[in-house]
GROMACS .gro file of N, CA and C in nm:
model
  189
    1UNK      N    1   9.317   6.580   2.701
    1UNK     CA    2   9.280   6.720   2.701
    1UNK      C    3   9.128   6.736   2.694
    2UNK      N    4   9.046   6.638   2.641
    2UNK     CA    5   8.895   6.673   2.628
    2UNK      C    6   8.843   6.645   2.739
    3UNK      N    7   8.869   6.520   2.777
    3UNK     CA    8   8.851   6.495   2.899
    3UNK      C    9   8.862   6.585   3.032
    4UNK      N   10   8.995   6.686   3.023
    4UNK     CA   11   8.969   6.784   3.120
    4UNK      C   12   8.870   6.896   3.087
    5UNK      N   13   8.859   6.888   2.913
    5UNK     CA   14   8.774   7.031   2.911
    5UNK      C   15   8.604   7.036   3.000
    6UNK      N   16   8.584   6.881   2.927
    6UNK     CA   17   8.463   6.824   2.947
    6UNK      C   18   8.422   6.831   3.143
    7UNK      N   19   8.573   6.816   3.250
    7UNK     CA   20   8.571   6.780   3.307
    7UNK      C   21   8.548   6.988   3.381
    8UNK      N   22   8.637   7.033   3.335
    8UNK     CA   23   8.564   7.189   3.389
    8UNK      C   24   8.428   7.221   3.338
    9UNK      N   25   8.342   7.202   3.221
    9UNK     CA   26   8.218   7.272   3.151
    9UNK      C   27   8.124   7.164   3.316
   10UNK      N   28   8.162   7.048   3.378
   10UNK     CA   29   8.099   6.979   3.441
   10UNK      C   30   8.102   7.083   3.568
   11UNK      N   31   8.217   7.111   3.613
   11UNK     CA   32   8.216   7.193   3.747
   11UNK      C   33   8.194   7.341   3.747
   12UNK      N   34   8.184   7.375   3.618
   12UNK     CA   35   8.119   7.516   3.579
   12UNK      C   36   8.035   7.516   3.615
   13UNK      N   37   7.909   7.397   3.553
   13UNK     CA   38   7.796   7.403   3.568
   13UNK      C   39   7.700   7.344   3.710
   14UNK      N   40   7.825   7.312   3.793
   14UNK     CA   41   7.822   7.263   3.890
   14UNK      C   42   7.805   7.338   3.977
   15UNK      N   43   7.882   7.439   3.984
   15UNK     CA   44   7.939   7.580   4.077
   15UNK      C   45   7.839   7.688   4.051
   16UNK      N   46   7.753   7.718   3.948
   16UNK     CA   47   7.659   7.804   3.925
   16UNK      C   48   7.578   7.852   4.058
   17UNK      N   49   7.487   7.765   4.038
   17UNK     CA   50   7.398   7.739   4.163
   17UNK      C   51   7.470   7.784   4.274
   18UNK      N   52   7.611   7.739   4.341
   18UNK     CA   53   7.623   7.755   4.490
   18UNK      C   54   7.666   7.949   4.466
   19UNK      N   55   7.748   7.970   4.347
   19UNK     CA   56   7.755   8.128   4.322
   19UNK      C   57   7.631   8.190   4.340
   20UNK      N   58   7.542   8.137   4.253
   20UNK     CA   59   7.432   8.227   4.271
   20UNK      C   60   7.362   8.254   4.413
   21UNK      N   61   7.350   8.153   4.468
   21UNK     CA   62   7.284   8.116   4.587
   21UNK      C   63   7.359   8.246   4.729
   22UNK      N   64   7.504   8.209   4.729
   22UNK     CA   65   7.610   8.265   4.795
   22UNK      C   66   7.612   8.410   4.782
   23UNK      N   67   7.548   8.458   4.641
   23UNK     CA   68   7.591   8.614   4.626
   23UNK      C   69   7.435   8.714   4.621
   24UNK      N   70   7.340   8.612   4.685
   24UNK     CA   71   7.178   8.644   4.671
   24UNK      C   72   7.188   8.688   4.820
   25UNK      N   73   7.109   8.849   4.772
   25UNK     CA   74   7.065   8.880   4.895
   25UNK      C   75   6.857   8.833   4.961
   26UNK      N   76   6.850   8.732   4.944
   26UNK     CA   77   6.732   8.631   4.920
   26UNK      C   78   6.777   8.631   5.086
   27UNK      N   79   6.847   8.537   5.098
   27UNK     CA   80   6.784   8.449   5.255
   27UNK      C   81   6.996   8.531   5.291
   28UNK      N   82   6.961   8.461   5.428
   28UNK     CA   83   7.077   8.539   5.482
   28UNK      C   84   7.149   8.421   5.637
   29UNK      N   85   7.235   8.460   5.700
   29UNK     CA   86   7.254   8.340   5.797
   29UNK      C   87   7.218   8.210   5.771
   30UNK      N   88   7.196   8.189   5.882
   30UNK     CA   89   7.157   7.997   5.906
   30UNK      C   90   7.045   7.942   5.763
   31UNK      N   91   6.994   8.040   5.706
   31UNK     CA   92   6.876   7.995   5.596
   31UNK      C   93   7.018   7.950   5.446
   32UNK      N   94   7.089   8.069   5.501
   32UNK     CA   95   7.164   8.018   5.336
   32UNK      C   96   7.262   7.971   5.355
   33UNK      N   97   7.326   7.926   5.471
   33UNK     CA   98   7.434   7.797   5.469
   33UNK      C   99   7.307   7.678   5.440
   34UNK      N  100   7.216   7.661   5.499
   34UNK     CA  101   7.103   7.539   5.445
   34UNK      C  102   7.114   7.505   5.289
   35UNK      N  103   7.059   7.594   5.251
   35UNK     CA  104   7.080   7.599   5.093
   35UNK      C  105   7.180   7.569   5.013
   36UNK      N  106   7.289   7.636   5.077
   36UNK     CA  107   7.423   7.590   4.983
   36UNK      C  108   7.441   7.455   5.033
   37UNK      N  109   7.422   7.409   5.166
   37UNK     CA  110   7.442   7.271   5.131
   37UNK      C  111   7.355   7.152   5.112
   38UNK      N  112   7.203   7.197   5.055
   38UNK     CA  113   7.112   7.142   5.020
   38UNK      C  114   7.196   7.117   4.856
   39UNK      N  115   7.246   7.193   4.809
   39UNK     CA  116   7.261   7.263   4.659
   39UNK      C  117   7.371   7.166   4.679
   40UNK      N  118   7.501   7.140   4.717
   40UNK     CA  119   7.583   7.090   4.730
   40UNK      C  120   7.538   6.908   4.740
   41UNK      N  121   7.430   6.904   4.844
   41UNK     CA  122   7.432   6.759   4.828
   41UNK      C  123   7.295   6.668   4.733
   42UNK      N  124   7.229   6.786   4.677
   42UNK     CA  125   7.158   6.751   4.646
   42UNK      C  126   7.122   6.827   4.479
   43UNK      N  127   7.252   6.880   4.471
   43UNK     CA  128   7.215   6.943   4.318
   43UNK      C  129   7.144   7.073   4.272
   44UNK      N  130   7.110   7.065   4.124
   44UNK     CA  131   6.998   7.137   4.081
   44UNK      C  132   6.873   7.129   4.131
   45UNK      N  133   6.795   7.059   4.171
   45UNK     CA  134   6.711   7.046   4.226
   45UNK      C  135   6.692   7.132   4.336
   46UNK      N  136   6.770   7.158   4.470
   46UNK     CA  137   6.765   7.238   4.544
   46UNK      C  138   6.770   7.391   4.523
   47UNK      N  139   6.861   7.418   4.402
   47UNK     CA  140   6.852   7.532   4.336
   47UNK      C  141   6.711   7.584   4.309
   48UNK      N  142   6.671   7.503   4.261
   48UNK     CA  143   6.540   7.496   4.173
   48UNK      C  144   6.425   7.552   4.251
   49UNK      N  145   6.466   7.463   4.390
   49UNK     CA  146   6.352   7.498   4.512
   49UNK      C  147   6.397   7.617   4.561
   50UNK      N  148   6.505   7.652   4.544
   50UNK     CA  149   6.547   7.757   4.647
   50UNK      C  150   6.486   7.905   4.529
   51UNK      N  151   6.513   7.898   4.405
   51UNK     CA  152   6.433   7.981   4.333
   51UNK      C  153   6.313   8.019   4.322
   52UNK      N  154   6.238   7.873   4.394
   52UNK     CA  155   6.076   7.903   4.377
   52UNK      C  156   6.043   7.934   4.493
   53UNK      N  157   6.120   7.895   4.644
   53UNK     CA  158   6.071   7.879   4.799
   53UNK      C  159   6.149   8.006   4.882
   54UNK      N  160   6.235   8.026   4.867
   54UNK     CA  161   6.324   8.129   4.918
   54UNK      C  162   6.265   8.234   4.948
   55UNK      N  163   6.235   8.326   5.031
   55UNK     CA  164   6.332   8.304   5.172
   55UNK      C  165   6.191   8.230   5.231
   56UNK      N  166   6.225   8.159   5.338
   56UNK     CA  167   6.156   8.063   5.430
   56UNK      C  168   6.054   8.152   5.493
   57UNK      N  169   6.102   8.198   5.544
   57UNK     CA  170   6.080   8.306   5.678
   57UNK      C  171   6.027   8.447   5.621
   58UNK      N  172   5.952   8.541   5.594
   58UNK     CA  173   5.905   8.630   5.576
   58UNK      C  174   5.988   8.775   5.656
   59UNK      N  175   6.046   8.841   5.630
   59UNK     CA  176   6.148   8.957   5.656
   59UNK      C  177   6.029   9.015   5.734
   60UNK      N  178   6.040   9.073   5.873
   60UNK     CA  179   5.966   9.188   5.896
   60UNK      C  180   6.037   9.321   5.918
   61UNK      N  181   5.995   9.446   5.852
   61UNK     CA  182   6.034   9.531   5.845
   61UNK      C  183   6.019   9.618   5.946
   62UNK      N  184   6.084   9.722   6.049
   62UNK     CA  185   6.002   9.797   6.101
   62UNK      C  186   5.990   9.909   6.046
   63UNK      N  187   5.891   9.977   6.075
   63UNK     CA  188   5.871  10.156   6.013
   63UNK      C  189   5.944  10.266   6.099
   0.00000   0.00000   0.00000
């Protein structure tokens, strides 16, 4: 039984990142499938970047 508890608090904290990432209106299309699977194969770390670097590309607005 600890073993599974231990084994969800792991994929809780696992799954954060791709939630957060997934439900950010930050980057959009082809930029945030990148991310989620930067985040996916590469962890917190990509999170990390994607918090400090995000969005790539600069939005232009028109008036």
């Amino acid at each position: 039984m600890f073993a599974f508890l231990c084994g969800l608090v792991v994929f809780f904290f696992w799954i954060i990142p791709i939630l957060a990432i997934g439900v950010s209106d930050r980057t959009s299309g082809g930029e945030k499938l990148a991310w989620l699977l930067a985040v996916i194969f590469v962890s917190w770390f990509a999170w990390v970047f994607y918090l400090l670097l995000a969005p790539l590309k600069s939005r232009r607005y028109s008036a």
